[in-house]
mmCIF file of C-alpha atoms in Angstrom:
data_model
loop_
_atom_site.group_PDB
_atom_site.id
_atom_site.type_symbol
_atom_site.label_atom_id
_atom_site.label_comp_id
_atom_site.label_asym_id
_atom_site.label_seq_id
_atom_site.Cartn_x
_atom_site.Cartn_y
_atom_site.Cartn_z
ATOM 1 C CA MET A 1 119.067 101.909 18.799
ATOM 2 C CA GLY A 2 116.149 103.795 18.779
ATOM 3 C CA LEU A 3 114.916 105.642 15.858
ATOM 4 C CA PHE A 4 114.933 108.927 17.894
ATOM 5 C CA ASP A 5 117.643 107.931 19.696
ATOM 6 C CA PHE A 6 119.377 107.412 16.054
ATOM 7 C CA PHE A 7 117.781 110.946 15.081
ATOM 8 C CA LYS A 8 119.533 112.962 18.351
ATOM 9 C CA LYS A 9 123.194 111.029 17.530
ATOM 10 C CA LYS A 10 122.710 112.824 13.670
ATOM 11 C CA GLN A 11 121.714 115.911 15.392
ATOM 12 C CA GLU A 12 124.955 116.422 17.844
ATOM 13 C CA THR A 13 127.083 116.457 15.309
ATOM 14 C CA PRO A 14 128.724 120.145 14.470
ATOM 15 C CA GLU A 15 127.114 119.426 10.579
ATOM 16 C CA ALA A 16 124.283 119.702 12.195
ATOM 17 C CA HIS A 17 124.403 122.240 14.366
ATOM 18 C CA GLU A 18 126.037 124.174 11.283
ATOM 19 C CA ALA A 19 122.470 123.145 9.469
ATOM 20 C CA LEU A 20 120.454 124.760 11.959
ATOM 21 C CA ASP A 21 123.048 128.413 11.953
ATOM 22 C CA LYS A 22 123.042 128.480 8.250
ATOM 23 C CA GLY A 23 119.099 127.495 8.089
ATOM 24 C CA LEU A 24 118.015 130.266 10.318
ATOM 25 C CA GLU A 25 120.576 133.035 8.798
ATOM 26 C CA LYS A 26 117.672 134.878 7.513
ATOM 27 C CA THR A 27 114.957 135.084 10.656
ATOM 28 C CA LYS A 28 118.322 135.622 12.875
ATOM 29 C CA ASP A 29 119.572 138.759 11.130
ATOM 30 C CA GLY A 30 116.159 140.384 10.337
ATOM 31 C CA PHE A 31 115.453 139.520 13.865
ATOM 32 C CA LEU A 32 118.190 140.797 15.693
ATOM 33 C CA SER A 33 118.965 143.795 13.578
ATOM 34 C CA LYS A 34 115.153 145.066 14.357
ATOM 35 C CA ILE A 35 116.236 144.337 17.989
ATOM 36 C CA THR A 36 119.294 146.643 18.072
ATOM 37 C CA LYS A 37 117.367 149.382 15.974
ATOM 38 C CA ALA A 38 114.421 148.976 18.589
ATOM 39 C CA VAL A 39 117.316 150.249 21.948
ATOM 40 C CA VAL A 40 119.041 152.613 19.961
ATOM 41 C CA GLY A 41 119.686 155.569 22.511
ATOM 42 C CA LYS A 42 118.437 153.936 25.406
ATOM 43 C CA SER A 43 120.007 152.387 28.294
ATOM 44 C CA THR A 44 117.205 150.711 30.273
ATOM 45 C CA ILE A 45 114.254 148.390 28.936
ATOM 46 C CA ASP A 46 111.584 150.935 29.323
ATOM 47 C CA ASP A 47 108.009 151.581 27.801
ATOM 48 C CA ASP A 48 109.146 152.516 24.532
ATOM 49 C CA VAL A 49 111.851 149.615 23.906
ATOM 50 C CA LEU A 50 109.000 147.455 25.267
ATOM 51 C CA ASP A 51 106.725 148.893 22.816
ATOM 52 C CA ASN A 52 109.163 148.490 20.122
ATOM 53 C CA LEU A 53 110.279 144.708 20.512
ATOM 54 C CA GLU A 54 106.474 143.939 20.728
ATOM 55 C CA GLU A 55 106.696 145.518 17.042
ATOM 56 C CA VAL A 56 109.812 143.638 16.470
ATOM 57 C CA LEU A 57 107.788 140.130 16.906
ATOM 58 C CA VAL A 58 105.118 140.918 15.722
ATOM 59 C CA THR A 59 106.367 141.951 11.930
ATOM 60 C CA SER A 60 108.897 138.711 12.483
ATOM 61 C CA ASP A 61 105.528 136.435 12.679
ATOM 62 C CA VAL A 62 105.928 135.380 16.296
ATOM 63 C CA GLY A 63 102.004 136.169 16.193
ATOM 64 C CA VAL A 64 100.372 138.972 18.302
ATOM 65 C CA THR A 65 99.334 136.443 21.200
ATOM 66 C CA THR A 66 102.545 134.865 21.586
ATOM 67 C CA THR A 67 104.092 138.815 21.343
ATOM 68 C CA LEU A 68 101.893 139.985 24.458
ATOM 69 C CA LYS A 69 102.562 136.620 25.864
ATOM 70 C CA ILE A 70 106.542 137.107 25.819
ATOM 71 C CA VAL A 71 106.849 141.300 26.078
ATOM 72 C CA GLU A 72 104.050 140.663 29.712
ATOM 73 C CA ARG A 73 106.957 138.181 30.756
ATOM 74 C CA ILE A 74 109.572 140.117 30.286
ATOM 75 C CA GLN A 75 107.889 143.582 31.559
ATOM 76 C CA LYS A 76 107.782 141.866 34.825
ATOM 77 C CA ARG A 77 111.237 140.907 34.656
ATOM 78 C CA VAL A 78 112.146 144.677 34.302
ATOM 79 C CA ALA A 79 109.914 145.557 37.176
ATOM 80 C CA LYS A 80 110.723 142.781 39.858
ATOM 81 C CA ASP A 81 114.717 143.290 39.055
ATOM 82 C CA LYS A 82 114.046 147.597 38.603
ATOM 83 C CA TYR A 83 117.496 148.087 36.697
ATOM 84 C CA VAL A 84 117.875 146.332 33.889
ATOM 85 C CA SER A 85 120.010 147.631 30.902
ATOM 86 C CA THR A 86 119.046 147.138 27.378
ATOM 87 C CA ASP A 87 122.139 145.000 27.181
ATOM 88 C CA ASP A 88 120.640 142.750 28.556
ATOM 89 C CA LEU A 89 117.451 142.314 26.433
ATOM 90 C CA ASN A 90 118.574 139.704 24.271
ATOM 91 C CA GLY A 91 119.415 137.044 27.148
ATOM 92 C CA LEU A 92 116.444 137.869 28.677
ATOM 93 C CA LEU A 93 114.209 137.556 25.292
ATOM 94 C CA ARG A 94 116.087 134.308 24.960
ATOM 95 C CA ASP A 95 114.989 132.848 28.391
ATOM 96 C CA GLU A 96 111.542 133.840 27.746
ATOM 97 C CA ILE A 97 111.037 132.428 24.353
ATOM 98 C CA GLN A 98 113.001 129.053 25.939
ATOM 99 C CA SER A 99 110.820 128.925 28.979
ATOM 100 C CA LEU A 100 107.586 129.895 26.884
ATOM 101 C CA LEU A 101 108.314 127.016 24.829
ATOM 102 C CA ALA A 102 109.240 125.073 27.408
ATOM 103 C CA GLU A 103 105.414 124.897 28.895
ATOM 104 C CA ASN A 104 104.050 123.658 25.435
ATOM 105 C CA ASN A 105 104.449 120.150 24.784
ATOM 106 C CA SER A 106 106.896 119.202 26.972
ATOM 107 C CA ASN A 107 109.419 117.130 26.423
ATOM 108 C CA ASP A 108 111.889 117.548 22.662
ATOM 109 C CA PHE A 109 111.543 114.004 20.577
ATOM 110 C CA GLU A 110 115.071 112.470 21.324
ATOM 111 C CA ARG A 111 114.258 109.515 22.729
ATOM 112 C CA LEU A 112 110.936 108.616 22.137
ATOM 113 C CA GLU A 113 110.417 104.614 21.095
ATOM 114 C CA TYR A 114 107.151 103.518 18.385
ATOM 115 C CA GLY A 115 106.242 101.531 21.096
ATOM 116 C CA ASP A 116 104.418 98.332 20.166
ATOM 117 C CA HIS A 117 102.604 100.268 17.098
ATOM 118 C CA LYS A 118 103.837 97.780 13.718
ATOM 119 C CA PRO A 119 104.275 99.322 11.319
ATOM 120 C CA TYR A 120 103.816 102.770 12.681
ATOM 121 C CA VAL A 121 101.252 104.710 10.605
ATOM 122 C CA ILE A 122 101.970 108.592 9.736
ATOM 123 C CA MET A 123 99.306 110.356 7.170
ATOM 124 C CA VAL A 124 100.558 113.172 6.389
ATOM 125 C CA VAL A 125 98.567 116.061 5.962
ATOM 126 C CA GLY A 126 99.103 120.074 4.170
ATOM 127 C CA VAL A 127 98.307 122.429 1.681
ATOM 128 C CA ASN A 128 100.077 121.728 -2.009
ATOM 129 C CA GLY A 129 103.104 123.595 -2.286
ATOM 130 C CA VAL A 130 104.137 123.403 1.221
ATOM 131 C CA GLY A 131 106.765 120.994 1.178
ATOM 132 C CA LYS A 132 104.908 117.729 2.118
ATOM 133 C CA THR A 133 106.266 115.332 -0.620
ATOM 134 C CA THR A 134 110.044 116.597 0.014
ATOM 135 C CA THR A 135 109.021 116.276 4.317
ATOM 136 C CA ILE A 136 107.932 112.784 3.645
ATOM 137 C CA GLY A 137 110.929 111.433 1.495
ATOM 138 C CA LYS A 138 113.585 113.239 3.914
ATOM 139 C CA LEU A 139 111.468 111.519 6.221
ATOM 140 C CA ALA A 140 111.469 108.050 4.488
ATOM 141 C CA HIS A 141 115.570 108.357 3.969
ATOM 142 C CA GLN A 142 115.813 108.896 7.375
ATOM 143 C CA LEU A 143 113.589 106.184 8.771
ATOM 144 C CA LYS A 144 115.397 104.157 6.337
ATOM 145 C CA GLU A 145 118.934 104.744 7.342
ATOM 146 C CA ALA A 146 118.281 103.873 10.936
ATOM 147 C CA GLY A 147 117.145 100.087 9.882
ATOM 148 C CA ASN A 148 113.384 100.281 9.466
ATOM 149 C CA LYS A 149 111.389 99.055 6.363
ATOM 150 C CA VAL A 150 109.083 101.347 5.269
ATOM 151 C CA VAL A 151 106.613 102.425 2.558
ATOM 152 C CA LEU A 152 104.794 105.033 1.009
ATOM 153 C CA GLY A 153 101.095 105.414 -0.004
ATOM 154 C CA ALA A 154 100.266 107.745 -2.588
ATOM 155 C CA ALA A 155 96.917 109.063 -1.618
ATOM 156 C CA ASP A 156 97.274 112.019 -2.961
ATOM 157 C CA THR A 157 95.256 111.077 -6.091
ATOM 158 C CA PHE A 158 94.260 114.596 -7.157
ATOM 159 C CA ARG A 159 97.308 115.783 -9.015
ATOM 160 C CA ALA A 160 99.290 112.892 -11.001
ATOM 161 C CA ALA A 161 102.411 115.457 -10.338
ATOM 162 C CA ALA A 162 101.465 114.206 -6.535
ATOM 163 C CA VAL A 163 101.726 110.842 -7.224
ATOM 164 C CA ASP A 164 104.695 110.537 -9.822
ATOM 165 C CA GLN A 165 106.680 112.719 -6.860
ATOM 166 C CA ILE A 166 106.163 110.257 -4.483
ATOM 167 C CA LYS A 167 107.087 107.545 -6.560
ATOM 168 C CA LEU A 168 110.331 109.388 -7.609
ATOM 169 C CA TRP A 169 111.588 109.608 -3.709
ATOM 170 C CA GLY A 170 110.292 106.249 -3.254
ATOM 171 C CA GLU A 171 112.836 105.365 -6.326
ATOM 172 C CA ARG A 172 115.370 107.516 -4.744
ATOM 173 C CA VAL A 173 115.738 106.378 -1.313
ATOM 174 C CA ASP A 174 114.767 102.757 -2.258
ATOM 175 C CA VAL A 175 111.365 102.401 -0.642
ATOM 176 C CA ARG A 176 108.549 100.863 -1.830
ATOM 177 C CA VAL A 177 105.551 103.145 -2.912
ATOM 178 C CA VAL A 178 101.504 102.091 -3.321
ATOM 179 C CA ALA A 179 99.808 103.943 -5.556
ATOM 180 C CA GLN A 180 96.366 103.571 -7.729
ATOM 181 C CA PRO A 181 95.623 105.998 -10.985
ATOM 182 C CA MET A 182 94.774 109.221 -10.976
ATOM 183 C CA GLY A 183 91.529 109.785 -9.564
ATOM 184 C CA SER A 184 91.034 106.768 -7.468
ATOM 185 C CA ASP A 185 89.584 107.312 -3.989
ATOM 186 C CA PRO A 186 92.258 108.707 -1.540
ATOM 187 C CA ALA A 187 90.841 106.728 1.370
ATOM 188 C CA SER A 188 91.596 102.772 -1.126
ATOM 189 C CA VAL A 189 94.908 103.596 -1.650
ATOM 190 C CA ALA A 190 95.491 104.593 2.114
ATOM 191 C CA PHE A 191 93.636 100.925 2.843
ATOM 192 C CA ASP A 192 96.137 98.833 0.217
ATOM 193 C CA THR A 193 99.357 101.161 2.483
ATOM 194 C CA VAL A 194 98.808 99.679 5.830
ATOM 195 C CA LYS A 195 97.552 96.466 4.492
ATOM 196 C CA SER A 196 100.825 95.755 2.083
ATOM 197 C CA ALA A 197 102.608 97.085 5.302
ATOM 198 C CA VAL A 198 101.475 94.407 7.418
ATOM 199 C CA SER A 199 101.447 91.874 5.460
ATOM 200 C CA ASN A 200 105.275 92.748 4.483
ATOM 201 C CA GLY A 201 106.665 93.328 8.263
ATOM 202 C CA ASP A 202 107.127 97.031 7.363
ATOM 203 C CA ASP A 203 108.403 99.100 10.556
ATOM 204 C CA VAL A 204 106.656 102.684 9.282
ATOM 205 C CA ALA A 205 103.854 103.636 6.522
ATOM 206 C CA ILE A 206 103.875 106.984 5.670
ATOM 207 C CA ILE A 207 100.560 107.977 4.165
ATOM 208 C CA ASP A 208 100.098 111.502 1.702
ATOM 209 C CA THR A 209 97.223 112.623 1.097
ATOM 210 C CA ALA A 210 95.279 115.689 -0.679
ATOM 211 C CA GLY A 211 96.793 119.144 -0.296
ATOM 212 C CA ARG A 212 93.827 120.869 -0.878
ATOM 213 C CA LEU A 213 92.042 123.604 1.746
ATOM 214 C CA HIS A 214 88.497 123.005 0.599
ATOM 215 C CA ASN A 215 85.687 123.710 2.606
ATOM 216 C CA LYS A 216 86.173 122.589 6.405
ATOM 217 C CA VAL A 217 83.061 120.174 6.259
ATOM 218 C CA GLY A 218 84.975 118.334 2.811
ATOM 219 C CA LEU A 219 88.305 118.067 4.472
ATOM 220 C CA MET A 220 87.063 116.611 7.060
ATOM 221 C CA ASN A 221 84.960 114.145 6.134
ATOM 222 C CA GLU A 222 88.074 112.751 3.552
ATOM 223 C CA LEU A 223 90.384 112.714 6.451
ATOM 224 C CA THR A 224 87.970 110.919 8.612
ATOM 225 C CA LYS A 225 87.246 108.589 5.253
ATOM 226 C CA ILE A 226 91.130 107.882 5.043
ATOM 227 C CA LYS A 227 91.722 107.541 8.930
ATOM 228 C CA ASN A 228 88.397 105.155 9.395
ATOM 229 C CA VAL A 229 89.609 102.689 6.089
ATOM 230 C CA MET A 230 93.281 102.191 7.977
ATOM 231 C CA GLN A 231 91.595 101.248 11.312
ATOM 232 C CA LYS A 232 89.659 98.250 9.773
ATOM 233 C CA VAL A 233 93.038 96.944 9.550
ATOM 234 C CA ILE A 234 95.036 98.612 12.359
ATOM 235 C CA PRO A 235 92.981 99.677 15.154
ATOM 236 C CA GLY A 236 94.332 103.492 16.247
ATOM 237 C CA ALA A 237 96.142 104.104 13.421
ATOM 238 C CA PRO A 238 96.445 106.620 12.504
ATOM 239 C CA HIS A 239 99.498 106.699 14.656
ATOM 240 C CA GLU A 240 100.515 110.738 14.034
ATOM 241 C CA ILE A 241 99.514 113.029 11.817
ATOM 242 C CA LEU A 242 101.784 115.120 11.075
ATOM 243 C CA LEU A 243 100.583 118.490 9.620
ATOM 244 C CA VAL A 244 103.279 120.394 6.828
ATOM 245 C CA LEU A 245 103.406 124.063 6.979
ATOM 246 C CA ASP A 246 105.799 126.101 5.176
ATOM 247 C CA ALA A 247 107.415 128.481 7.705
ATOM 248 C CA SER A 248 107.522 131.103 4.610
ATOM 249 C CA THR A 249 104.214 131.717 4.492
ATOM 250 C CA GLY A 250 104.056 133.555 8.010
ATOM 251 C CA GLN A 251 100.903 134.182 8.904
ATOM 252 C CA ASN A 252 99.616 131.804 6.351
ATOM 253 C CA ALA A 253 101.023 128.711 8.188
ATOM 254 C CA ILE A 254 99.198 130.138 11.454
ATOM 255 C CA GLU A 255 95.695 130.390 9.877
ATOM 256 C CA GLN A 256 96.502 126.840 8.045
ATOM 257 C CA CYS A 257 97.319 125.374 11.100
ATOM 258 C CA LYS A 258 94.260 126.683 12.518
ATOM 259 C CA GLN A 259 92.223 125.058 9.368
ATOM 260 C CA PHE A 260 93.249 121.318 9.717
ATOM 261 C CA THR A 261 93.706 121.145 13.410
ATOM 262 C CA GLU A 262 89.449 121.883 12.998
ATOM 263 C CA ALA A 263 89.359 119.465 10.485
ATOM 264 C CA THR A 264 91.399 116.262 12.152
ATOM 265 C CA ASP A 265 93.207 115.444 15.202
ATOM 266 C CA VAL A 266 96.857 116.511 14.017
ATOM 267 C CA ASN A 267 99.456 115.239 16.639
ATOM 268 C CA ALA A 268 102.790 116.371 15.351
ATOM 269 C CA LEU A 269 103.997 119.821 13.056
ATOM 270 C CA ALA A 270 106.788 120.026 10.569
ATOM 271 C CA LEU A 271 107.531 123.389 9.295
ATOM 272 C CA THR A 272 109.447 123.811 6.228
ATOM 273 C CA LYS A 273 111.856 126.299 4.214
ATOM 274 C CA LEU A 274 112.765 127.765 7.195
ATOM 275 C CA ASP A 275 116.511 128.472 5.261
ATOM 276 C CA GLY A 276 114.357 130.877 2.670
ATOM 277 C CA THR A 277 112.825 132.904 4.808
ATOM 278 C CA ALA A 278 112.895 135.702 7.598
ATOM 279 C CA LYS A 279 109.843 134.833 8.846
ATOM 280 C CA GLY A 280 111.807 132.058 11.564
ATOM 281 C CA GLY A 281 109.618 133.508 13.766
ATOM 282 C CA VAL A 282 106.432 131.700 12.862
ATOM 283 C CA VAL A 283 107.442 128.387 14.817
ATOM 284 C CA ILE A 284 107.604 130.122 18.506
ATOM 285 C CA GLY A 285 103.904 131.404 17.685
ATOM 286 C CA ILE A 286 102.497 128.218 16.283
ATOM 287 C CA SER A 287 104.164 126.233 18.866
ATOM 288 C CA ASP A 288 102.787 128.148 21.581
ATOM 289 C CA GLN A 289 98.734 129.292 20.319
ATOM 290 C CA PHE A 290 98.204 125.056 19.457
ATOM 291 C CA LYS A 291 100.326 123.387 21.985
ATOM 292 C CA ILE A 292 100.895 121.089 19.148
ATOM 293 C CA PRO A 293 104.386 119.520 19.444
ATOM 294 C CA VAL A 294 106.581 120.609 16.441
ATOM 295 C CA LYS A 295 108.463 117.879 15.776
ATOM 296 C CA TYR A 296 110.644 118.289 12.283
ATOM 297 C CA ILE A 297 111.871 121.364 10.889
ATOM 298 C CA GLY A 298 113.203 121.978 7.585
ATOM 299 C CA VAL A 299 116.591 124.081 6.988
ATOM 300 C CA GLY A 300 118.304 123.172 3.682
ATOM 301 C CA GLU A 301 117.590 121.716 0.607
ATOM 302 C CA LYS A 302 119.986 118.258 1.298
ATOM 303 C CA ILE A 303 117.612 115.209 1.770
ATOM 304 C CA GLY A 304 119.453 115.373 5.860
ATOM 305 C CA ASP A 305 118.543 118.607 5.925
ATOM 306 C CA LEU A 306 114.953 117.606 7.869
ATOM 307 C CA GLN A 307 115.615 117.696 11.166
ATOM 308 C CA LEU A 308 114.256 117.442 14.893
ATOM 309 C CA PHE A 309 113.257 120.337 16.752
ATOM 310 C CA HIS A 310 114.740 120.880 19.654
ATOM 311 C CA LYS A 311 113.544 124.253 21.447
ATOM 312 C CA LYS A 312 116.817 124.668 23.260
ATOM 313 C CA ASP A 313 118.993 124.247 20.025
ATOM 314 C CA PHE A 314 116.332 126.673 17.956
ATOM 315 C CA VAL A 315 116.491 129.315 20.810
ATOM 316 C CA ASP A 316 119.992 129.291 20.908
ATOM 317 C CA SER A 317 120.924 129.611 17.153
ATOM 318 C CA LEU A 318 118.071 132.335 17.208
ATOM 319 C CA PHE A 319 120.591 134.454 19.352
ATOM 320 C CA LYS A 320 123.778 133.367 18.207
#
């Protein structure tokens, strides 16, 4: 069974759907109650309703650009169908959000294999406090559960706590950790990790990096250096640059995404802490604005609450 077949099988369980529904509760409650208020006293979807809907989406952290796209689509549907009642608004909104997400990044991650890449190298980036280390630990656990040999690289050497956290996760999920003393060159740790992964026959190497959003040039130089040294061992590494964002920060997450995508070739996103916020709409905005696949979402504190992001499941849960 391929790794993502494993994830898909796990996510098709009632427990996984329940975790998703529970994780989106705060977003859903805020979102749907605002929509209900937006149509009070109205029987048809008119300009006032659309204006109110625009406000609902913006205040749910969907983002202005994406909000305008969604409202424009609904406006066209209303004009085409002539008479659309406010009772239909939820269904229309769900359809348009789903189709908007479907236009971005093509397919969900379901049956993706790592192909010829062994070890498959994932470089994880993101600012401190977004749940980066926890995401790495949970991902390592699920990869190991799927039968992969995993190694972690503690390349955030600017904070002793970061190295210690990675080591703790390594012990907790029983995977190897490559680390050096605090203050060591992060690129050196990354080099040692991928070299160790090759010699040990590991399937996946996950490299943590410093969670500092300093000036863009400094960030770019640092991440480029880490990439370059890994490529000396494995041409084409890292195969995945995973940006971890905290959904509860709303528009700040969008700004962080902008900074990191300008600094390095981010090709996958993880949105964490969805269970603790009413700002889950940011997933829609980020997916639309950056055209980078949202690969994982964090919907709870349990070790298995890191899920593959499925657009339809997400939107269905939001409107359930």
